[in-house]
Coordinates of C-alpha atoms and ligand atoms in Angstrom, one line a residue:
M330 CA 69.5 76.7 113.5
S331 CA 71.1 75.9 117.2
D332 CA 68.9 73.8 119.7
E333 CA 69.7 77.1 121.9
A334 CA 67.4 78.6 118.9
H335 CA 65.0 75.9 119.3
R336 CA 64.1 76.2 123.0
E337 CA 63.2 79.7 122.5
L338 CA 59.8 79.1 120.7
P339 CA 57.9 80.5 121.4
V340 CA 57.5 83.0 123.8
S341 CA 54.5 84.5 125.6
R342 CA 54.5 88.1 127.3
R343 CA 54.4 86.9 130.6
D344 CA 57.1 84.6 130.2
V345 CA 59.5 87.3 129.1
I346 CA 58.6 90.2 131.9
C347 CA 58.4 87.3 134.7
G348 CA 61.4 85.6 133.6
G349 CA 63.0 86.0 136.5
G350 CA 61.1 84.6 138.6
A351 CA 59.1 86.9 141.4
S352 CA 61.3 89.9 139.9
V353 CA 58.7 92.2 137.9
F354 CA 60.5 95.2 138.9
S355 CA 64.0 94.2 138.7
A356 CA 66.5 97.0 140.4
T357 CA 69.4 97.8 139.0
I358 CA 72.2 96.3 140.2
A359 CA 75.4 97.8 139.9
A360 CA 78.2 95.7 139.3
L361 CA 81.7 95.7 137.5
V362 CA 82.1 93.9 134.4
G363 CA 85.8 93.6 133.0
G364 CA 86.6 96.7 134.8
T365 CA 83.1 98.9 133.4
R366 CA 80.5 99.6 135.6
A367 CA 77.4 97.9 134.5
A368 CA 73.8 97.3 135.4
R369 CA 70.6 95.6 134.9
A370 CA 68.2 97.4 133.0
E371 CA 64.8 98.3 134.6
A372 CA 62.0 95.7 133.3
V373 CA 59.1 96.3 131.5
S374 CA 56.2 95.8 133.8
G375 CA 53.1 96.3 133.5
S376 CA 52.4 98.3 130.2
V377 CA 54.9 100.1 128.7
P378 CA 54.1 104.1 128.6
E379 CA 52.7 106.2 126.0
V380 CA 54.3 109.4 124.6
D381 CA 52.7 111.9 123.1
A382 CA 55.4 112.8 120.6
L383 CA 58.2 110.9 118.9
A384 CA 60.7 112.1 116.0
V385 CA 63.3 110.0 114.6
R386 CA 66.0 110.9 112.9
V387 CA 68.6 108.7 110.3
V388 CA 71.5 110.3 111.3
T389 CA 73.7 107.4 109.4
D390 CA 72.9 105.8 106.4
S391 CA 74.1 104.9 103.4
Y392 CA 73.1 107.6 101.0
Q393 CA 71.4 111.1 101.2
F394 CA 70.0 113.2 98.7
A395 CA 70.0 116.8 99.1
V396 CA 66.7 117.9 97.2
A397 CA 64.3 115.8 98.2
P398 CA 61.0 117.8 98.9
S399 CA 59.9 117.2 102.5
R400 CA 56.1 116.1 103.2
T401 CA 53.2 115.4 105.3
V402 CA 51.4 112.2 105.1
E403 CA 48.8 111.4 107.8
G404 CA 50.0 111.3 111.0
V405 CA 53.8 111.8 110.4
E406 CA 56.1 115.0 108.5
I407 CA 58.8 114.1 106.4
Q408 CA 61.5 116.5 106.7
H409 CA 64.2 115.7 104.6
F410 CA 67.6 117.1 105.1
G411 CA 69.3 119.6 102.6
W412 CA 72.7 120.9 102.6
G413 CA 73.4 122.4 106.1
I414 CA 74.4 125.7 104.6
G415 CA 73.9 129.3 106.7
D416 CA 75.3 132.6 105.1
K417 CA 79.2 131.6 104.5
P418 CA 80.1 129.4 101.7
P419 CA 79.5 125.8 102.1
G420 CA 82.0 123.7 104.1
R421 CA 80.6 120.2 104.9
T422 CA 77.9 118.2 103.9
L423 CA 76.4 115.1 105.4
I424 CA 78.8 111.8 105.5
S425 CA 76.9 108.7 104.4
E426 CA 78.4 105.1 104.8
F427 CA 76.9 101.4 105.0
G428 CA 76.4 101.7 108.9
L429 CA 73.2 102.8 110.9
S430 CA 72.4 105.5 113.4
L431 CA 69.1 106.6 115.0
H432 CA 68.5 109.6 117.0
I433 CA 64.8 109.5 118.8
E434 CA 63.0 112.1 120.6
S435 CA 60.3 111.7 123.0
H436 CA 57.7 113.7 124.8
R437 CA 55.3 112.8 127.7
G438 CA 53.7 115.9 128.7
A439 CA 56.1 118.5 129.5
E440 CA 59.0 115.7 129.5
A441 CA 61.6 114.9 126.9
R442 CA 63.9 112.4 126.4
N443 CA 66.8 112.0 123.7
I444 CA 68.6 109.0 122.9
L445 CA 70.9 107.4 120.3
V446 CA 70.3 104.1 118.7
D447 CA 73.3 102.8 117.1
F448 CA 76.7 104.5 116.3
G449 CA 77.3 103.9 112.4
F450 CA 80.8 102.4 111.1
T451 CA 82.7 105.9 111.8
P452 CA 83.0 108.7 114.4
E453 CA 83.8 110.8 111.5
A454 CA 80.2 110.8 110.3
L455 CA 78.7 109.8 113.7
V456 CA 80.1 113.6 114.8
N457 CA 79.8 115.2 111.4
N458 CA 76.4 114.5 111.0
S459 CA 75.0 114.7 114.6
E460 CA 76.8 118.0 114.4
L461 CA 75.0 118.9 111.1
L462 CA 71.5 117.9 112.2
G463 CA 71.7 119.7 115.5
I464 CA 71.7 117.0 117.8
N465 CA 73.1 118.2 121.3
P466 CA 75.3 115.4 123.1
T467 CA 74.7 116.6 126.0
V468 CA 71.0 116.0 126.4
L469 CA 71.3 112.4 125.6
D470 CA 69.4 110.2 128.2
A471 CA 70.5 107.1 126.6
L472 CA 72.8 105.2 124.0
V473 CA 71.4 101.8 122.7
L474 CA 73.4 99.1 120.6
S475 CA 71.3 97.1 118.8
H476 CA 74.0 94.2 118.2
G477 CA 77.5 94.0 117.8
H478 CA 78.5 94.5 114.4
Y479 CA 80.9 96.9 113.4
D480 CA 78.3 98.7 111.3
H481 CA 76.3 100.0 114.3
F482 CA 78.9 100.6 116.8
G483 CA 82.1 101.6 114.9
G484 CA 81.2 105.0 115.6
L485 CA 80.5 105.0 119.1
V486 CA 84.2 105.3 120.9
G487 CA 85.3 108.1 119.1
F488 CA 81.9 110.2 119.9
L489 CA 82.9 109.2 123.4
Q490 CA 85.8 110.8 123.1
R491 CA 84.6 113.7 120.8
Y492 CA 81.9 114.5 123.8
K493 CA 84.2 113.3 126.6
G494 CA 83.3 114.7 129.8
K495 CA 80.1 116.5 128.3
L496 CA 77.5 113.8 128.2
K497 CA 75.9 112.6 131.5
P498 CA 77.6 111.5 133.8
K499 CA 77.0 107.7 133.6
L500 CA 75.1 107.8 130.5
P501 CA 73.1 104.4 130.0
L502 CA 74.5 102.1 127.2
Y503 CA 72.1 99.4 126.7
V504 CA 72.7 96.3 125.0
G505 CA 71.2 92.6 124.7
G506 CA 73.8 90.4 126.3
E507 CA 77.5 89.5 126.8
D508 CA 77.6 88.2 123.3
C509 CA 77.8 92.3 121.9
F510 CA 81.3 92.6 123.2
C511 CA 82.7 89.4 121.3
S512 CA 85.0 89.5 119.1
R513 CA 83.9 88.8 115.2
E514 CA 84.7 87.7 111.7
W515 CA 82.7 88.3 109.3
T516 CA 82.1 85.0 107.0
A517 CA 79.6 86.1 104.3
P518 CA 80.2 87.2 101.1
P519 CA 82.0 89.5 99.8
Q520 CA 85.3 88.4 102.3
R521 CA 86.0 86.9 105.1
G522 CA 87.5 89.2 107.7
N523 CA 88.3 90.7 111.0
F524 CA 84.7 92.8 111.9
G525 CA 86.1 93.9 115.3
S526 CA 85.0 93.9 118.9
L527 CA 83.9 97.1 120.8
D528 CA 86.6 98.4 123.2
R529 CA 85.3 98.3 126.5
K530 CA 88.4 100.2 128.2
A531 CA 86.7 103.1 126.2
L532 CA 83.7 102.4 127.4
Q533 CA 85.2 102.3 131.1
G534 CA 87.0 106.0 130.2
A535 CA 83.9 107.6 129.3
N536 CA 81.9 107.0 131.9
L537 CA 79.2 105.1 131.1
T538 CA 77.4 102.5 132.5
V539 CA 76.8 99.3 130.5
T540 CA 72.9 98.8 131.1
Y541 CA 72.1 94.5 130.3
A542 CA 68.7 94.3 128.9
D543 CA 68.3 90.6 127.7
G544 CA 64.6 90.9 128.0
P545 CA 62.1 94.0 127.7
S546 CA 63.5 96.8 129.3
L547 CA 62.5 100.3 129.7
V548 CA 64.8 102.9 128.3
A549 CA 64.9 106.4 129.2
D550 CA 61.4 106.5 130.6
H551 CA 59.9 106.6 127.5
G552 CA 60.9 103.6 125.6
F553 CA 62.0 99.9 125.5
T554 CA 64.0 97.4 124.2
T555 CA 62.5 93.5 123.3
G556 CA 65.3 91.9 124.9
Q557 CA 65.9 88.6 123.0
I558 CA 64.3 88.0 119.9
G559 CA 62.2 84.8 119.6
L560 CA 62.0 82.7 116.2
Q561 CA 58.1 83.2 115.8
S562 CA 57.6 83.3 112.2
F563 CA 59.0 81.8 108.7
E564 CA 61.9 84.2 108.8
K565 CA 65.3 82.1 108.9
L566 CA 67.8 83.3 111.1
L567 CA 71.3 84.0 108.5
S568 CA 74.6 84.8 110.6
P569 CA 77.2 86.6 108.6
T570 CA 79.4 86.4 111.3
A571 CA 81.0 84.0 114.1
M572 CA 82.0 85.3 117.3
K573 CA 85.3 84.5 119.2
V574 CA 85.2 83.2 122.9
G575 CA 86.9 85.0 125.5
V576 CA 88.9 88.0 126.3
D577 CA 91.9 89.4 124.6
H578 CA 93.9 92.4 125.4
G579 CA 90.8 93.6 127.4
L580 CA 88.6 93.1 124.0
G581 CA 86.3 90.3 123.5
C582 CA 83.5 88.6 125.5
Y583 CA 83.6 86.6 129.2
A584 CA 83.4 82.6 128.3
D585 CA 81.7 82.6 132.0
K586 CA 78.5 84.5 130.9
L587 CA 77.9 82.8 127.6
P588 CA 75.3 80.3 127.3
E589 CA 76.9 76.7 128.9
Q590 CA 77.8 75.4 125.4
E591 CA 79.4 77.9 124.1
R592 CA 81.8 78.5 126.7
T593 CA 84.2 75.9 126.3
K594 CA 84.3 76.5 122.4
T595 CA 86.7 78.9 121.0
V596 CA 84.6 80.5 117.9
V597 CA 80.9 79.8 117.4
P598 CA 78.6 80.8 114.9
D599 CA 76.5 84.1 115.6
Q600 CA 73.5 83.5 116.8
F601 CA 71.8 87.3 118.0
R602 CA 70.7 86.2 121.2
H603 CA 72.1 89.8 121.8
E604 CA 70.3 91.6 119.0
I605 CA 67.2 93.9 120.5
A606 CA 64.7 96.1 118.9
T607 CA 63.5 99.3 120.0
G608 CA 60.0 100.6 121.0
F609 CA 57.7 103.5 121.6
N610 CA 54.4 103.4 122.2
L611 CA 52.9 106.1 120.2
K612 CA 49.7 107.9 122.2
G613 CA 46.1 107.2 119.6
R614 CA 48.4 105.6 116.8
G615 CA 50.3 102.2 118.4
L616 CA 54.2 101.1 118.9
V617 CA 56.8 102.7 116.5
V618 CA 59.5 99.5 116.1
L619 CA 63.2 100.5 115.0
T620 CA 64.5 97.2 114.3
S621 CA 68.4 98.8 113.1
C622 CA 69.4 95.1 111.8
S623 CA 67.1 92.2 112.0
H624 CA 69.3 89.3 111.7
R625 CA 66.3 87.3 113.5
G626 CA 64.1 88.7 111.2
V627 CA 62.2 91.9 110.6
I628 CA 58.7 90.1 111.7
N629 CA 60.4 88.6 114.7
A630 CA 61.3 91.8 116.3
I631 CA 57.9 93.0 115.7
K632 CA 56.7 90.4 117.4
Q633 CA 58.8 90.9 119.8
A634 CA 57.9 94.4 120.6
Q635 CA 54.0 93.5 120.6
V636 CA 54.7 90.8 123.2
A637 CA 57.3 93.1 125.2
S638 CA 54.9 96.2 125.1
G639 CA 52.1 94.3 125.2
V640 CA 50.8 97.0 123.1
K641 CA 49.1 95.2 119.4
K642 CA 48.9 98.2 116.7
L643 CA 51.4 98.5 114.9
H644 CA 52.1 102.9 113.6
A645 CA 55.6 102.2 111.9
V646 CA 58.6 99.6 111.3
I647 CA 61.7 101.6 110.7
G648 CA 65.0 100.1 110.1
G649 CA 67.2 98.0 108.5
F650 CA 65.6 94.6 107.5
H651 CA 68.5 92.4 106.7
L652 CA 66.8 90.9 103.3
A653 CA 70.0 91.1 101.1
P654 CA 70.8 87.6 101.4
Y655 CA 67.3 86.3 100.2
K656 CA 65.7 85.4 97.2
E657 CA 62.8 87.8 95.9
D658 CA 60.0 85.6 97.2
Y659 CA 61.8 85.4 100.8
V660 CA 61.3 89.4 100.5
Q661 CA 57.8 88.6 98.8
Q662 CA 56.7 86.8 102.0
T663 CA 58.1 89.5 104.3
V664 CA 56.2 92.5 102.6
A665 CA 52.9 90.0 102.6
A666 CA 53.3 89.4 106.0
L667 CA 54.0 93.0 107.0
K668 CA 50.3 93.7 105.0
D669 CA 49.0 91.3 107.2
M670 CA 50.5 92.9 110.4
N671 CA 48.1 95.7 109.3
V672 CA 51.0 98.5 110.1
D673 CA 50.8 102.2 109.1
Y674 CA 54.3 103.2 108.0
V675 CA 57.4 101.1 106.8
I676 CA 60.7 102.4 106.5
P677 CA 62.9 100.6 105.2
L678 CA 67.2 101.5 105.6
H679 CA 70.6 100.7 105.8
C680 CA 70.9 96.5 104.8
T681 CA 67.1 96.3 103.5
G682 CA 68.5 96.2 99.7
E683 CA 66.5 97.1 97.0
P684 CA 64.5 94.1 95.9
F685 CA 62.4 95.2 99.1
Y686 CA 61.6 98.9 98.2
E687 CA 60.7 97.7 94.5
I688 CA 58.2 95.3 95.3
A689 CA 56.6 97.2 98.4
K690 CA 56.3 100.2 96.5
I691 CA 54.3 98.1 94.3
E692 CA 52.4 96.2 97.5
M693 CA 52.0 98.6 99.6
P694 CA 52.6 102.1 98.0
N695 CA 51.1 104.2 100.5
K696 CA 52.4 103.0 103.8
L697 CA 56.0 103.0 102.2
L698 CA 58.1 106.1 103.0
R699 CA 61.1 107.0 101.8
S700 CA 64.3 107.9 104.1
Y701 CA 67.8 109.1 103.5
T702 CA 70.9 110.3 105.7
G703 CA 69.2 112.8 107.7
T704 CA 65.6 112.2 107.3
R705 CA 63.5 113.4 110.4
F706 CA 60.1 111.4 110.7
V707 CA 57.9 113.3 112.8
F708 CA 55.2 110.9 114.9
G709 CA 52.1 112.3 115.9
A710 CA 52.8 116.0 115.2
Ligands
FE2_1361 FE1 73.9 96.2 110.4

């Protein structure tokens, strides 16, 4: 573990909210970073908003089961997606891939908000699936990128190009920090290789506002992002990628925006300082936490969401839990920690892996909900 990671422990709510000195209400600061319109996110001040209802749609994930029956459990309607057929013969179907994208619709009184969290591996899947699932890009209020891995941002640029001129002007794209833009190399099994980087010029061309949310931040008035996820549990950071420091032909991350000890290096191990989880505070139920990929640990991500929001009660955790590299006892420990946290529902996606599902099915059968590409979870319905 790096010195940087050691320094982060422990994190208190006061630390994260007041980290910028007296600026509890952080103003949006417009600036240009490498020619891209950039802003600082609005910090969480006091408590996060409560929403009355929340629907989370899995737009892209690894697998679909078109004939899975939809059902309702206490407080959650689980709507699986079938074929997407109508009065014409079928033409296309949902595309599944190893990538993650989630659409979230929230309601607060008469007010509705729509956000996309992550964008899958390819624009073909993201565009195809969002069209089949009836997601209207023109009403999106914010985009959130959980971290700088290709299986989460790969679909973004093509999506922006497909809907150029149709998205809301200056639509905010929340990122956890500059290292989100670093060019990456995959260093873990099954093979080393170029893992790409997010094209800043394309973001500029799409009239987005890149919004830096390194601390707890409000998203589209209804949700929040956690800011940097502290290492506050038994969970370890096992990094599968390395980051190149610097910008080459407009691609990469600006060295002067990275921590001092990394600025003079050419390649550094990815510490996922920039990784963020997204959360909502559902009235009468508690937090719904979207972990995306959990490189800093699913339990750590949940704890950070609790610290960021000031809300302890957990209703659901949904996302990739990144347990594939770990042995069974570590997965058992994660399941035990989730039981201790008394979360109502656990919805594993993407990089969680089958061992977690099998163990959780035995240990917490009534809490575990199965999801496929296209599944929609309606909370507080
Ligand atoms: Fe991932």
